mmCIF file of C-alpha atoms and ligand atoms in Angstrom:
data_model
loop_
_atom_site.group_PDB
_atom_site.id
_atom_site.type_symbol
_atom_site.label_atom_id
_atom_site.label_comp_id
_atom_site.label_asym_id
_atom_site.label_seq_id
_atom_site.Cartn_x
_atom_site.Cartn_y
_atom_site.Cartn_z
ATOM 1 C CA UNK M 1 -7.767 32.594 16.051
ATOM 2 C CA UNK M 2 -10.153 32.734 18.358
ATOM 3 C CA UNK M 3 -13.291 35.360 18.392
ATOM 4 C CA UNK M 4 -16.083 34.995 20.791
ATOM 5 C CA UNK M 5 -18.837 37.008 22.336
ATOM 6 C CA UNK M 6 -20.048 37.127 25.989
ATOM 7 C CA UNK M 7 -23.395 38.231 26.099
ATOM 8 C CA UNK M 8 -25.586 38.336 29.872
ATOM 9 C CA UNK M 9 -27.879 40.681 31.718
ATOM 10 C CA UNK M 10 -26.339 44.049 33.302
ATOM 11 C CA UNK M 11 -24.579 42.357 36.955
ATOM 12 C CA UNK M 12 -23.980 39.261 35.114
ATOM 13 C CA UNK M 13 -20.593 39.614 35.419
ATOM 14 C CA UNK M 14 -19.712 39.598 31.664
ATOM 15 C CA UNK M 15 -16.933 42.264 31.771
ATOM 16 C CA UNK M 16 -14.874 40.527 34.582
ATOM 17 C CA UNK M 17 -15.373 36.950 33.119
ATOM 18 C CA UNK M 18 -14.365 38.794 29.209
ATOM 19 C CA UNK M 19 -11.172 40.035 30.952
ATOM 20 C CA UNK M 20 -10.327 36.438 32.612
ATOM 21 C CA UNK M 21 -11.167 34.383 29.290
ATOM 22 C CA UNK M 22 -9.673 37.347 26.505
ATOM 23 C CA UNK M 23 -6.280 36.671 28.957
ATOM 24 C CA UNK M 24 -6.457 32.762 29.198
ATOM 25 C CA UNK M 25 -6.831 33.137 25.692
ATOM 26 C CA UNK M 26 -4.375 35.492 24.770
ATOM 27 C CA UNK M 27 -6.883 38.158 23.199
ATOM 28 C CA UNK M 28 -8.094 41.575 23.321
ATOM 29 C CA UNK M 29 -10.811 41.879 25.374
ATOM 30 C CA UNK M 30 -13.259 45.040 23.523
ATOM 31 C CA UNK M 31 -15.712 46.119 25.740
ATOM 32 C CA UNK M 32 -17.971 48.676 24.206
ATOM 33 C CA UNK M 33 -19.085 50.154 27.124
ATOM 34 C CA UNK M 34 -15.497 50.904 28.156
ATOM 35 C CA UNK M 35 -14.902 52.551 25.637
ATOM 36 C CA UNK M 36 -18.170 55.012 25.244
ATOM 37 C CA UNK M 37 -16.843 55.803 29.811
ATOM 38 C CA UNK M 38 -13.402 56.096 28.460
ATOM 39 C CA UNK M 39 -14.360 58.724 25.708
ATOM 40 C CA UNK M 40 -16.631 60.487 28.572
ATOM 41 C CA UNK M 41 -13.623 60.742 30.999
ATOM 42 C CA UNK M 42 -11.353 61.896 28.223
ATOM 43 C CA UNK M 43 -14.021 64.371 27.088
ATOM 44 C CA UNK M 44 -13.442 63.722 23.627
ATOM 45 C CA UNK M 45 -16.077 64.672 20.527
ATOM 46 C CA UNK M 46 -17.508 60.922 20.786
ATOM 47 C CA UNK M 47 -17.624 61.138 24.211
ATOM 48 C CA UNK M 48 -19.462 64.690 24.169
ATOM 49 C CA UNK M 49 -22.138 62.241 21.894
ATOM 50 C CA UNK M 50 -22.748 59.622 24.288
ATOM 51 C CA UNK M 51 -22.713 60.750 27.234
ATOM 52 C CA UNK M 52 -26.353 61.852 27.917
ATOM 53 C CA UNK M 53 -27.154 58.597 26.094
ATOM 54 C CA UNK M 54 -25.225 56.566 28.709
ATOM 55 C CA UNK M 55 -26.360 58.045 31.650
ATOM 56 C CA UNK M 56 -30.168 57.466 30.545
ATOM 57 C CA UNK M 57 -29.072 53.814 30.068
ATOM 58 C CA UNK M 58 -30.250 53.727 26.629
ATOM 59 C CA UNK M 59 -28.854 52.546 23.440
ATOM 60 C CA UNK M 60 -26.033 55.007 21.656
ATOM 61 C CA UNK M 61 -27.148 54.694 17.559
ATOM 62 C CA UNK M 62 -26.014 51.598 16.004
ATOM 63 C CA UNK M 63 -24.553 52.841 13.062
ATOM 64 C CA UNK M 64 -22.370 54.403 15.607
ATOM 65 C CA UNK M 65 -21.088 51.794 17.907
ATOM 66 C CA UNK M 66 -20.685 49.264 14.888
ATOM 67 C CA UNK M 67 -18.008 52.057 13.550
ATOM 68 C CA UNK M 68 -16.482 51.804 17.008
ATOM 69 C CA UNK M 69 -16.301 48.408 16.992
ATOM 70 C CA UNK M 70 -15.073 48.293 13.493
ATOM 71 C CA UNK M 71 -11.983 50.741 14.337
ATOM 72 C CA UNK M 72 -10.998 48.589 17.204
ATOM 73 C CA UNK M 73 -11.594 45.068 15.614
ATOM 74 C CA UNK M 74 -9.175 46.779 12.542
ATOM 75 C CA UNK M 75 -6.495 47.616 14.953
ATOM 76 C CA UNK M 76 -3.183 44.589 14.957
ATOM 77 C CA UNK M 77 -3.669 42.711 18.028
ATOM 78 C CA UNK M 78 -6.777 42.109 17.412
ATOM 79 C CA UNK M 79 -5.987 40.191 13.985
ATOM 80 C CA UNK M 80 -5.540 36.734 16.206
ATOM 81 C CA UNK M 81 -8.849 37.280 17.683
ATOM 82 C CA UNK M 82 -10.917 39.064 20.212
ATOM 83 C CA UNK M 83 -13.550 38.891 22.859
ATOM 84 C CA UNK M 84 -16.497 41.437 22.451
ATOM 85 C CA UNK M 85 -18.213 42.081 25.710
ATOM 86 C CA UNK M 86 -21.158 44.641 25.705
ATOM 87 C CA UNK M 87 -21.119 44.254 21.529
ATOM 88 C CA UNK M 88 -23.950 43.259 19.881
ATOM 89 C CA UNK M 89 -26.640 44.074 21.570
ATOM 90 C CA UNK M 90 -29.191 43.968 19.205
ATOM 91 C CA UNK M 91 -30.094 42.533 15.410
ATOM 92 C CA UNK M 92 -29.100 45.645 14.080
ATOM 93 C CA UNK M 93 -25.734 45.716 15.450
ATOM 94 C CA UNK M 94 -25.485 41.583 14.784
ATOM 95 C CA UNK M 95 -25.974 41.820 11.065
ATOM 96 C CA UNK M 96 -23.535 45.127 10.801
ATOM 97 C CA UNK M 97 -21.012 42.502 13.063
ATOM 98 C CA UNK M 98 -21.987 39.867 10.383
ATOM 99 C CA UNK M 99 -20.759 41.855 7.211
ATOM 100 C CA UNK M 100 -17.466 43.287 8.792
ATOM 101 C CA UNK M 101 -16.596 39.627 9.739
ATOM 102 C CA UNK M 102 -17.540 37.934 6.417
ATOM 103 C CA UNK M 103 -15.622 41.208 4.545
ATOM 104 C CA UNK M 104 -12.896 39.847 6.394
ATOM 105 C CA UNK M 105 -13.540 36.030 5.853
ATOM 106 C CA UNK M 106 -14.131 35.489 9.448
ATOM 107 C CA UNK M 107 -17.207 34.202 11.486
ATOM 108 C CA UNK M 108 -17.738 34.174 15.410
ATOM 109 C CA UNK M 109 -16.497 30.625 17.049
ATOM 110 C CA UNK M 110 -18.595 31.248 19.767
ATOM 111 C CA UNK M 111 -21.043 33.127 22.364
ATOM 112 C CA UNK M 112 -20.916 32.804 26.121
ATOM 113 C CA UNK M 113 -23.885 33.066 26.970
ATOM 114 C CA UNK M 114 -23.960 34.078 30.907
ATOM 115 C CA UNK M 115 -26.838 32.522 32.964
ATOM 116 C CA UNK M 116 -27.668 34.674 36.273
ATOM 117 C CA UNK M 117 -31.232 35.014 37.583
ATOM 118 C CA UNK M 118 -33.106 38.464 37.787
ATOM 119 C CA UNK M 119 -32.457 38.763 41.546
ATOM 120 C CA UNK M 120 -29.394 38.104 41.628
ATOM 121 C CA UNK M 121 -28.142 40.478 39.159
ATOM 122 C CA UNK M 122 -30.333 43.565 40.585
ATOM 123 C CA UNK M 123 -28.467 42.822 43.800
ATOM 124 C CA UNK M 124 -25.211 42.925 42.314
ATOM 125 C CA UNK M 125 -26.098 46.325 40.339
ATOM 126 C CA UNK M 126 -26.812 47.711 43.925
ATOM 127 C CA UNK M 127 -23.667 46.361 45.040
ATOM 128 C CA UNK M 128 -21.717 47.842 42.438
ATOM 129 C CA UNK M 129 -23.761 51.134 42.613
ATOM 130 C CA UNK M 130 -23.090 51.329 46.091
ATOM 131 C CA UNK M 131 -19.227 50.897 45.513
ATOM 132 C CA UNK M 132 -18.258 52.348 42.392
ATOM 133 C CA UNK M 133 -20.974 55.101 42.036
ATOM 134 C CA UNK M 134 -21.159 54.425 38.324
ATOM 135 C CA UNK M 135 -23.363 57.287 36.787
ATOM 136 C CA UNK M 136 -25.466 54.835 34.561
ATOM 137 C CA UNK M 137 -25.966 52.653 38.107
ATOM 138 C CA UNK M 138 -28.987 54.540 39.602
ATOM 139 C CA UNK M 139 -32.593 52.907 39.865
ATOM 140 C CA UNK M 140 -33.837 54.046 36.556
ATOM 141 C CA UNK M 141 -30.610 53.352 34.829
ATOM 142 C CA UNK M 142 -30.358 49.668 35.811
ATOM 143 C CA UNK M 143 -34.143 48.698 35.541
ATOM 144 C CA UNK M 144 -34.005 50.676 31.654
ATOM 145 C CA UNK M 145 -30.657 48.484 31.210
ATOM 146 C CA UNK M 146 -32.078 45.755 32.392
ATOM 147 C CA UNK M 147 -35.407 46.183 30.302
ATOM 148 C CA UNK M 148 -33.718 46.802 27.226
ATOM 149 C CA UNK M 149 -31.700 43.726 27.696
ATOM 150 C CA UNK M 150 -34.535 41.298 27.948
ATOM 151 C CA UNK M 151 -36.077 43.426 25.034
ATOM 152 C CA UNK M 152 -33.325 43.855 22.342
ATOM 153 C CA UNK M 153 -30.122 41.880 23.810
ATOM 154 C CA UNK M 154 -31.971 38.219 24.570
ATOM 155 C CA UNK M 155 -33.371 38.040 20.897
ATOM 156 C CA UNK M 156 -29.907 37.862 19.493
ATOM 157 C CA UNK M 157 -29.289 34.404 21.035
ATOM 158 C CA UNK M 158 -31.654 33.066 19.020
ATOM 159 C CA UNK M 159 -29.474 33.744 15.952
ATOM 160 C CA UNK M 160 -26.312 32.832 17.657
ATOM 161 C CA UNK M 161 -28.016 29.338 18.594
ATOM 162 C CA UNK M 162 -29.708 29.006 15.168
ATOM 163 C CA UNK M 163 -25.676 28.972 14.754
ATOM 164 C CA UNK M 164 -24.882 26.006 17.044
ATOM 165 C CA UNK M 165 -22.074 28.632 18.527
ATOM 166 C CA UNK M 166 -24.073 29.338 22.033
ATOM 167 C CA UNK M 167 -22.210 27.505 25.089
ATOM 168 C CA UNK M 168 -24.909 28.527 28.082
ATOM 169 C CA UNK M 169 -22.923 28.654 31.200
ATOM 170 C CA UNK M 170 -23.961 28.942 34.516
ATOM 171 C CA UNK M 171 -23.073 32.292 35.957
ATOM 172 C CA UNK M 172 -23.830 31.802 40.079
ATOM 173 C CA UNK M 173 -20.405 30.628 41.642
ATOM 174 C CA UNK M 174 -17.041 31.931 42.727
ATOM 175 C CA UNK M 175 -15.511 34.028 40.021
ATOM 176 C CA UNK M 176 -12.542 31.204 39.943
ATOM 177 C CA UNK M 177 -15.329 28.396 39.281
ATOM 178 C CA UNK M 178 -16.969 30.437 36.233
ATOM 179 C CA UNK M 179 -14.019 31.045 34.597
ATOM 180 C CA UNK M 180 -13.444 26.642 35.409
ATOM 181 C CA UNK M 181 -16.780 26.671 33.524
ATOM 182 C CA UNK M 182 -16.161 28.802 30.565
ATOM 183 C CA UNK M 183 -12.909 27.618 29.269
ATOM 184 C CA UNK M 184 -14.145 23.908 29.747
ATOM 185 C CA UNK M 185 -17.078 24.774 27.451
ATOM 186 C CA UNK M 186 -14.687 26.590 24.774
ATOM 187 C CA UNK M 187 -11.964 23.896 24.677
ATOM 188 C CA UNK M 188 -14.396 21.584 24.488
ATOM 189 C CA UNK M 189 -15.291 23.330 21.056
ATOM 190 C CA UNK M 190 -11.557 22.781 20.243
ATOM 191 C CA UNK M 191 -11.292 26.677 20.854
ATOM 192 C CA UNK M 192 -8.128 28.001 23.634
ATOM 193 C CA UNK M 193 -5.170 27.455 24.860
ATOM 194 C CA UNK M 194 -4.571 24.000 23.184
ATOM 195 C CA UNK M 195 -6.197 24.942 19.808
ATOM 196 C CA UNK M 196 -3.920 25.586 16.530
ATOM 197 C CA UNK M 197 -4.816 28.461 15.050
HETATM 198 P P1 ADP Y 201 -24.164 47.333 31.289
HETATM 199 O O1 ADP Y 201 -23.880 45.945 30.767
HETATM 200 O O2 ADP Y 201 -24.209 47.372 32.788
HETATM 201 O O3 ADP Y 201 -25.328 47.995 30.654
HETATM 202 P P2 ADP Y 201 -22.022 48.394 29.635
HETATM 203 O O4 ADP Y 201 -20.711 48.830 30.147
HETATM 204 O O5 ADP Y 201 -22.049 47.175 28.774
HETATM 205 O O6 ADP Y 201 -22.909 48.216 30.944
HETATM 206 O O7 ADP Y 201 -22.729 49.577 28.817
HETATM 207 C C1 ADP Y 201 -22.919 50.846 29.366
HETATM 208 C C2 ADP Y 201 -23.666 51.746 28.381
HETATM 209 O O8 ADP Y 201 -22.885 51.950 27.191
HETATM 210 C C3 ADP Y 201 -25.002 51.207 27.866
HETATM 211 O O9 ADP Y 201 -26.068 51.438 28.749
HETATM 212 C C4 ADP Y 201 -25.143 51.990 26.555
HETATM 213 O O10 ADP Y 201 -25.552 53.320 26.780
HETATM 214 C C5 ADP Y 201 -23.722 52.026 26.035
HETATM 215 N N1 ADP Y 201 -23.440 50.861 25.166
HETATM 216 C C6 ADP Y 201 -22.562 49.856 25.448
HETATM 217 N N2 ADP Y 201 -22.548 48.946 24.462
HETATM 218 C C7 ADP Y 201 -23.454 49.366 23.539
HETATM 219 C C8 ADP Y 201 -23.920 48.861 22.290
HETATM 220 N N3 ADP Y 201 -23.453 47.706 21.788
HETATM 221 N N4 ADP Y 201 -24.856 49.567 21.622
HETATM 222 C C9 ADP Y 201 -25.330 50.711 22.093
HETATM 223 N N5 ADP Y 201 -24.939 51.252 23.263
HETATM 224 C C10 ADP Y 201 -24.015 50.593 23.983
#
């Protein structure tokens, strides 16, 4: 059993690092935000809810996403653990986390906690933007994003690390040498590959 959190600023590189560590791991990966594009491409009623919401780059109602989140986390594979990317993203959404986990006897092991500096995550975004043409990815999208990040998203650390569950991990390197980074920090928990469930 292993359930973590990766938690960094828009262009940190979160969802690609969740994908690598959820498959070294052997767990669903549950990325909120692909879910809320996948309901807007599919045009279905939740998507018809978020989608002005998303392209704004603001927050879709908590009470909302935590029933998302709930639904997924409920769903079989992802009784031997998961990796939320995107999810929480603020207290709200931590303590409505915290009660679905403790209904369930369950707590977080841990929260990567990605590291990138300001520049070099706007610079990303633009790369990105430039190559993917996300809708949320224009210049008022990212800099509300990245606003409400340092606003709503940074604060949860605090309770994470109030938690001793925070590994802080240095997100400037090849993708191969952040992944190196992350799974060091998590089996060095006793979490992984190696750990009995
Ligand atoms: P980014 O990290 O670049 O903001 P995401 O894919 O994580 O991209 O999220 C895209 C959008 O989906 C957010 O701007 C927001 O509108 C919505 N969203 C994703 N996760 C959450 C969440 N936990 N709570 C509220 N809205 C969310």
């Amino acid at each position: 059993m292993t359930r973590l959190l990766i938690v960094g600023p828009q262009g940190s590189g979160k969802g690609t690092q969740g994908v690598r560590i959820a498959e070294t791991f052997g767990i669903p990966a549950v990325s909120t935000g692909d879910v809320f594009r996948g309901a807007v491409a599919a045009g279905t009623p939740l998507g018809e809810q978020v989608k002005a919401i998303i392209e704004a780059g603001d927050l879709v109602p908590d009470e909302l996403t935590s029933a998302v989140v709930r639904e997924r986390l409920s769903q079989p594979d992802a009784a031997s653990g998961f990796l939320l990317d995107g999810y929480p993203r603020n207290v709200a959404q931590v303590m409505h986390l915290d009660e679905f986990l403790e209904g369930r006897g369950e707590a977080i092991d841990s929260v990567i906690e990605l590291e990138v500096p300001r520049d070099e995550s706007i610079a990303r975004l633009s790369r990105r933007a430039a190559e993917q043409g996300r809708s949320d990815d224009t210049e008022e999208g990212i800099a509300n994003r990245l606003a409400i990040y340092e606003r709503e998203t940074a604060p949860i650390l605090d309770i994470y690390r109030a938690r001793d569950v925070v590994e802080r991990i240095d997100g400037v390197g090849s993708l191969d040498e952040i992944t190196g980074r992350i799974v060091a920090a998590l089996e060095a928990r006793g979490l992984g590959r190696g750990a009995a469930a």
